[in-house]
Amino acid sequence: YNAAFESAKKANTPKTWKELCLACVQAGEYKLANSAGMNIVIHPDHLDELIHTYEKYDVSDEMINLLEQAQTLDRTHIGIHTELGVLFAKYHPEQLMEHLRNRFQDLNISKLLRVCERYQLWPEAVYLYSHYNEFDNAINCMIEHSPSAYQHEQFVSLIQKVRNTDVYFKAVIFYLEE
């Protein structure tokens, strides 16, 4: 695999790096797969396929490790940060909130909102809604999923920013009952 890695360096094309990475993942050579993967993740068009490959071989933690390292690259892009958030939601939800706080400006918010809803990560969804200036949706999420999403200070802060009067009255009633 080391010789293949040297050949891929000479060719330096996404296709070559992708083939090498796939072969290394299949063989369990994760260190070399990681090195090859660093040359693929910088190309947004190849990121989904690479993630699918790692998930297919049930080594999502290796993919998470690769994307965490890729965040430090000069050629990083929104897809790297967003897909890392998706993987956190799927496999390590306890790490997602920290990732959202650290990388909020570098994320595809609408994609991560759908993922949070799919995996029922309501506090994270409220965070994304509130920082995306979707205060009505944040309040609705807190009301609908109050056992896990409701936080008093955050609710009081957000209710002042609600635009829809129906949502506002619904929130006031909920607050009084809660």
C-alpha angles and dihedrals in degrees: 000000000000090000090049089051091053090049091050089052090056094046093041096186126137091238093055093046090048093052091048092048092049092050092048093049090049090051094045093245094140098164092058091039088055092051092049091043092057087066092051104044091064087069108073092200092064100042099088093050092048092051090048090054093053091047091048090059091043095241099121091143088063089053091049089051090050093050092046089055091044091059088075095055122109091232096053118143140190092267093064093054094041095048090047087055090050091052091048089052091051102040110013109023091166088070097048100083093054090049091051092050094047098043105027094128091051099052138097093235098190092053092048091047090057090048092049090051092047092053093037095241094157102168089053091048091051089050092052094045093049095048091045089057091247093132095157091055092045091054092045090051091051091049095046094045101029100149092063105018104040118103116168100218093045092047092051091048094048097044089065090060098048113122103189111079093209090056090045093054091043089052093049092051091047091049093052091049094045 
